Backbone as CSV, one residue per row, in Angstrom:
resi,resn,N_x,N_y,N_z,CA_x,CA_y,CA_z,C_x,C_y,C_z
1,MET,0.828,-1.185,0.000,0.000,0.000,0.000,0.874,1.250,0.000
2,SER,0.475,2.231,-0.752,1.235,3.465,-0.882,1.081,4.338,0.350
3,LEU,2.162,5.040,0.695,2.090,6.033,1.763,1.246,7.219,1.320
4,ILE,1.429,7.594,0.053,0.694,8.716,-0.522,0.157,8.306,-1.879
5,SER,-1.072,8.706,-2.152,-1.689,8.485,-3.458,-2.470,9.746,-3.811
6,TYR,-2.266,10.235,-5.018,-2.952,11.444,-5.467,-3.275,11.265,-6.945
7,GLN,-4.420,11.793,-7.376,-4.743,11.702,-8.800,-5.329,13.001,-9.317
8,THR,-5.100,13.228,-10.606,-5.621,14.399,-11.287,-6.034,13.984,-12.694
9,GLN,-6.795,14.821,-13.360,-7.231,14.497,-14.723,-6.630,15.487,-15.718
10,VAL,-6.310,14.959,-16.897,-5.707,15.752,-17.966,-6.335,15.325,-19.290
11,ARG,-6.722,16.307,-20.096,-7.275,16.007,-21.420,-6.141,15.946,-22.439
12,VAL,-6.201,14.957,-23.335,-5.203,14.836,-24.405,-5.485,15.928,-25.434
13,ARG,-4.520,16.809,-25.612,-4.672,17.923,-26.547,-4.220,17.496,-27.943
14,TYR,-4.726,18.185,-28.938,-4.383,17.870,-30.320,-2.878,17.951,-30.541
15,LYS,-2.231,18.963,-29.973,-0.791,19.151,-30.171,0.038,18.015,-29.578
16,ASP,-0.560,17.218,-28.699,0.152,16.114,-28.054,0.037,14.790,-28.804
17,THR,-0.667,14.816,-29.944,-0.902,13.571,-30.680,-0.069,13.501,-31.949
18,ASP,0.031,12.296,-32.481,0.719,12.106,-33.756,-0.322,12.078,-34.881
19,GLN,0.083,11.739,-36.046,-0.798,11.759,-37.215,-1.959,10.769,-37.089
20,MET,-1.803,9.779,-36.224,-2.855,8.781,-36.029,-3.847,9.178,-34.940
21,GLY,-3.644,10.356,-34.311,-4.522,10.789,-33.232,-4.197,10.136,-31.898
22,ILE,-3.025,9.533,-31.813,-2.581,8.856,-30.595,-1.586,9.758,-29.877
23,MET,-1.714,9.853,-28.565,-0.790,10.686,-27.803,0.632,10.168,-27.964
24,HIS,1.548,11.076,-28.293,2.954,10.721,-28.482,3.550,10.216,-27.166
25,HIS,4.420,9.221,-27.264,4.969,8.573,-26.074,5.680,9.536,-25.126
26,SER,6.296,10.576,-25.638,7.039,11.507,-24.784,6.125,12.284,-23.838
27,ASN,4.866,12.399,-24.174,3.940,13.176,-23.349,3.550,12.486,-22.048
28,TYR,3.810,11.198,-21.926,3.513,10.521,-20.669,4.397,11.065,-19.551
29,ILE,5.629,11.391,-19.884,6.531,11.960,-18.880,6.006,13.325,-18.427
30,VAL,5.409,14.069,-19.362,4.785,15.350,-19.015,3.592,15.107,-18.090
31,LEU,2.834,14.055,-18.342,1.712,13.712,-17.453,2.199,13.417,-16.036
32,TYR,3.296,12.663,-15.933,3.842,12.352,-14.611,4.179,13.647,-13.876
33,GLU,4.810,14.581,-14.592,5.204,15.839,-13.964,3.978,16.675,-13.578
34,THR,2.978,16.695,-14.435,1.753,17.435,-14.128,1.122,16.904,-12.842
35,ALA,0.998,15.596,-12.732,0.393,14.995,-11.538,1.258,15.234,-10.300
36,ARG,2.574,15.137,-10.451,3.491,15.382,-9.335,3.378,16.832,-8.851
37,THR,3.298,17.756,-9.795,3.185,19.174,-9.464,1.876,19.457,-8.731
38,GLU,0.786,18.867,-9.208,-0.517,19.065,-8.553,-0.542,18.411,-7.179
39,TRP,0.121,17.272,-7.028,0.216,16.617,-5.722,0.964,17.510,-4.737
40,LEU,2.102,18.065,-5.164,2.844,18.966,-4.285,1.991,20.164,-3.888
41,ARG,1.249,20.711,-4.849,0.366,21.851,-4.578,-0.701,21.451,-3.557
42,ASP,-1.259,20.249,-3.684,-2.254,19.748,-2.732,-1.635,19.599,-1.341
43,MET,-0.340,19.315,-1.313,0.385,19.160,-0.062,0.739,20.520,0.538
44,GLY,0.577,21.596,-0.253,0.893,22.932,0.241,2.250,23.441,-0.194
45,LEU,2.883,22.750,-1.140,4.194,23.151,-1.643,4.142,23.323,-3.158
46,THR,5.090,24.070,-3.675,5.293,24.157,-5.121,6.781,23.985,-5.374
47,TYR,7.133,23.671,-6.607,8.555,23.597,-6.943,9.226,24.944,-6.691
48,ALA,8.519,26.045,-6.959,9.078,27.379,-6.738,9.411,27.579,-5.259
49,GLU,8.511,27.143,-4.363,8.753,27.270,-2.933,9.924,26.398,-2.492
50,ILE,9.980,25.190,-3.001,11.078,24.279,-2.657,12.409,24.901,-3.080
51,GLU,12.445,25.482,-4.279,13.673,26.110,-4.771,14.006,27.376,-3.994
52,ARG,12.986,28.153,-3.566,13.243,29.335,-2.733,13.901,28.938,-1.418
53,ARG,13.610,27.718,-0.976,14.205,27.220,0.273,15.586,26.606,0.038
54,GLY,16.103,26.729,-1.171,17.480,26.317,-1.436,17.669,24.883,-1.883
55,VAL,16.602,24.235,-2.311,16.701,22.834,-2.729,16.166,22.691,-4.153
56,MET,16.900,21.974,-4.968,16.439,21.645,-6.315,16.187,20.145,-6.359
57,SER,15.356,19.714,-7.319,15.026,18.288,-7.382,15.150,17.788,-8.823
58,PRO,16.376,17.545,-9.255,16.575,17.052,-10.616,16.078,15.617,-10.777
59,ILE,15.637,15.313,-11.982,15.228,13.946,-12.293,16.481,13.118,-12.553
60,ILE,16.541,11.980,-11.892,17.683,11.069,-12.030,17.356,9.941,-12.998
61,GLU,16.104,9.485,-12.953,15.710,8.354,-13.801,14.219,8.409,-14.078
62,VAL,13.846,7.998,-15.281,12.434,7.879,-15.670,12.237,6.531,-16.341
63,GLN,11.188,5.843,-15.939,10.786,4.602,-16.592,9.337,4.765,-17.025
64,SER,9.009,4.235,-18.196,7.637,4.339,-18.686,7.300,3.081,-19.475
65,ARG,6.139,2.528,-19.186,5.692,1.331,-19.900,4.317,1.618,-20.500
66,TYR,4.212,1.351,-21.790,2.999,1.659,-22.537,2.180,0.387,-22.725
67,HIS,0.948,0.398,-22.208,0.086,-0.774,-22.280,-0.985,-0.638,-23.363
68,TYR,-1.445,0.596,-23.573,-2.538,0.853,-24.514,-2.481,2.341,-24.852
69,PRO,-2.827,2.723,-26.076,-2.695,4.136,-26.446,-3.759,5.044,-25.830
70,ALA,-3.380,6.314,-25.709,-4.331,7.376,-25.342,-4.634,8.136,-26.622
71,PHE,-5.876,8.568,-26.783,-6.299,9.209,-28.020,-6.675,10.671,-27.796
72,TYR,-6.631,11.409,-28.884,-6.989,12.822,-28.860,-8.334,13.035,-28.161
73,ASP,-8.385,14.028,-27.306,-9.558,14.521,-26.597,-10.028,13.617,-25.450
74,GLU,-9.336,12.526,-25.190,-9.673,11.693,-24.029,-9.279,12.414,-22.745
75,VAL,-10.034,12.201,-21.701,-9.665,12.695,-20.382,-8.994,11.532,-19.655
76,LEU,-7.733,11.739,-19.316,-6.949,10.712,-18.641,-6.883,11.006,-17.152
77,THR,-6.877,9.958,-16.363,-6.654,10.083,-14.930,-5.227,9.650,-14.659
78,VAL,-4.467,10.544,-14.056,-3.067,10.268,-13.749,-2.928,10.177,-12.236
79,LYS,-2.460,9.037,-11.783,-2.316,8.765,-10.363,-0.827,8.687,-10.035
80,VAL,-0.411,9.394,-8.993,0.971,9.301,-8.519,0.965,8.718,-7.120
81,MET,1.975,7.891,-6.831,2.064,7.216,-5.545,3.493,7.269,-5.018
82,MET,3.598,7.433,-3.731,4.890,7.383,-3.056,4.812,6.238,-2.063
83,ASP,5.703,5.265,-2.206,5.663,4.069,-1.365,6.602,4.122,-0.174
84,GLU,7.589,5.027,-0.218,8.568,5.111,0.861,8.980,6.556,1.074
85,MET,9.314,6.880,2.306,9.767,8.231,2.612,11.112,8.462,1.927
86,PRO,11.322,9.673,1.432,12.577,9.953,0.738,13.737,10.124,1.708
87,SER,14.915,9.816,1.207,16.145,10.142,1.941,16.921,11.084,1.021
88,ALA,17.782,10.550,0.189,18.485,11.379,-0.795,17.736,11.383,-2.130
89,ARG,16.771,10.495,-2.254,15.985,10.378,-3.486,14.503,10.269,-3.163
90,LEU,13.700,10.729,-4.105,12.247,10.637,-3.993,11.755,9.813,-5.173
91,ASN,11.158,8.657,-4.886,10.642,7.762,-5.920,9.124,7.911,-6.004
92,ILE,8.656,8.243,-7.195,7.226,8.426,-7.425,6.796,7.489,-8.548
93,SER,5.813,6.642,-8.269,5.239,5.767,-9.290,4.022,6.450,-9.887
94,SER,3.736,6.153,-11.149,2.578,6.748,-11.823,1.774,5.675,-12.537
95,GLU,0.476,5.901,-12.593,-0.439,5.072,-13.380,-1.332,6.022,-14.159
96,VAL,-1.548,5.698,-15.428,-2.409,6.525,-16.276,-3.564,5.645,-16.749
97,TYR,-4.785,6.160,-16.561,-6.000,5.432,-16.944,-6.759,6.237,-17.986
98,ASN,-7.383,5.532,-18.940,-8.213,6.231,-19.924,-9.619,6.439,-19.362
99,GLU,-10.502,7.009,-20.175,-11.862,7.312,-19.711,-12.647,6.075,-19.314
100,ALA,-12.308,4.942,-19.902,-12.998,3.694,-19.572,-12.445,3.057,-18.293
101,GLY,-11.416,3.681,-17.706,-10.815,3.131,-16.495,-9.746,2.093,-16.769
102,ARG,-9.352,1.957,-18.030,-8.317,0.985,-18.400,-6.932,1.551,-18.106
103,LEU,-6.083,0.756,-17.459,-4.702,1.151,-17.203,-3.959,1.163,-18.533
104,ILE,-3.473,2.340,-18.950,-2.821,2.427,-20.261,-1.316,2.676,-20.170
105,ASN,-0.835,3.088,-18.985,0.588,3.379,-18.852,0.976,3.310,-17.380
106,THR,2.180,2.814,-17.133,2.759,2.848,-15.798,4.144,3.467,-15.902
107,GLY,4.538,4.155,-14.855,5.844,4.800,-14.878,6.411,4.985,-13.499
108,ARG,7.646,5.395,-13.484,8.349,5.663,-12.228,9.361,6.762,-12.485
109,VAL,9.388,7.737,-11.596,10.340,8.841,-11.698,11.115,8.898,-10.393
110,THR,12.435,8.992,-10.504,13.294,9.171,-9.338,13.889,10.566,-9.407
111,LEU,13.620,11.336,-8.354,14.171,12.680,-8.245,15.217,12.685,-7.140
112,GLY,16.228,13.492,-7.327,17.230,13.673,-6.285,16.967,14.971,-5.556
113,PHE,17.710,15.202,-4.515,17.691,16.481,-3.820,19.078,17.084,-3.970
114,MET,19.118,18.374,-4.291,20.388,19.026,-4.541,20.376,20.418,-3.904
115,ASN,21.451,20.757,-3.202,21.604,22.082,-2.646,21.729,23.066,-3.808
116,ALA,20.862,24.068,-3.851,20.831,24.997,-4.986,22.096,25.833,-5.096
117,GLN,22.748,26.125,-3.984,23.965,26.946,-4.026,25.184,26.145,-4.445
118,THR,25.359,24.985,-3.842,26.568,24.191,-4.100,26.411,23.246,-5.284
119,ARG,25.150,22.999,-5.675,24.844,22.022,-6.732,25.328,20.622,-6.370
120,ARG,25.392,20.358,-5.084,25.804,19.043,-4.587,24.575,18.304,-4.077
121,PRO,24.560,16.977,-4.213,23.439,16.197,-3.678,23.307,16.410,-2.169
122,CYS,22.078,16.325,-1.703,21.806,16.430,-0.267,20.644,15.502,0.070
123,ARG,20.396,15.362,1.341,19.263,14.556,1.794,17.987,15.386,1.683
124,ALA,16.856,14.714,1.729,15.575,15.419,1.736,15.553,16.346,2.951
125,PRO,15.217,17.615,2.748,15.199,18.541,3.878,14.170,18.118,4.925
126,GLU,14.476,18.403,6.172,13.588,18.025,7.269,12.195,18.629,7.092
127,TRP,12.109,19.874,6.644,10.814,20.530,6.458,9.997,19.837,5.370
128,PHE,10.678,19.267,4.362,9.984,18.546,3.305,9.429,17.230,3.850
129,VAL,10.240,16.507,4.612,9.801,15.242,5.218,8.640,15.503,6.179
130,GLU,8.714,16.584,6.950,7.625,16.921,7.868,6.339,17.241,7.107
131,ALA,6.466,17.935,5.972,5.285,18.228,5.146,4.675,16.931,4.620
132,LEU,5.517,15.992,4.213,5.027,14.684,3.751,4.302,13.953,4.878
133,GLU,4.900,13.945,6.059,4.289,13.253,7.194,2.928,13.869,7.536
134,GLY,2.834,15.185,7.476,1.552,15.841,7.728,0.518,15.490,6.686
135,TYR,0.949,15.418,5.421,0.050,15.064,4.337,-0.439,13.621,4.478
136,ILE,0.462,12.733,4.844,0.096,11.325,5.053,-0.923,11.220,6.182
137,ALA,-0.701,11.931,7.265,-1.635,11.907,8.402,-2.999,12.426,7.962
138,LYS,-3.005,13.491,7.165,-4.259,14.061,6.667,-4.997,13.067,5.768
139,GLN,-4.260,12.388,4.887,-4.876,11.398,4.004,-5.456,10.235,4.787
140,ASN,-4.758,9.817,5.841,-5.216,8.679,6.642,-6.482,8.993,7.427
141,LYS,-6.723,10.284,7.723,-7.928,10.685,8.436,-9.142,10.692,7.510
142,GLU,-8.897,10.918,6.233,-10.014,11.023,5.257,-10.557,9.686,4.866
């Protein structure tokens, strides 16, 4: 079971499709980022706030598996999950579902934590871990 689970919906835009009306494979990574960004916002943080606090979060690795295509104008549900508390890395799994509820894509993104001034890797800041713990507690109450 995931420590955190969050989902958002995104419509497939015409510009995101190929000549066959199928969403281009590269756009799934954009979906992961969109859902991650909305999850952070739901948690009360933004990437801008995290960076103002002196921490950057570069992507270290991305994995994506395509099970079924997404088509132009479909509304997709993108779910992000965190299974473990971060230390020096934050691992986020993603699932993308089409309008029929069919799982069409799975992915995983690993982000690092980096001191913005030194550009050196660092551990997850204590304030970030505390925000996660508060969010988890809030989710468990609902």
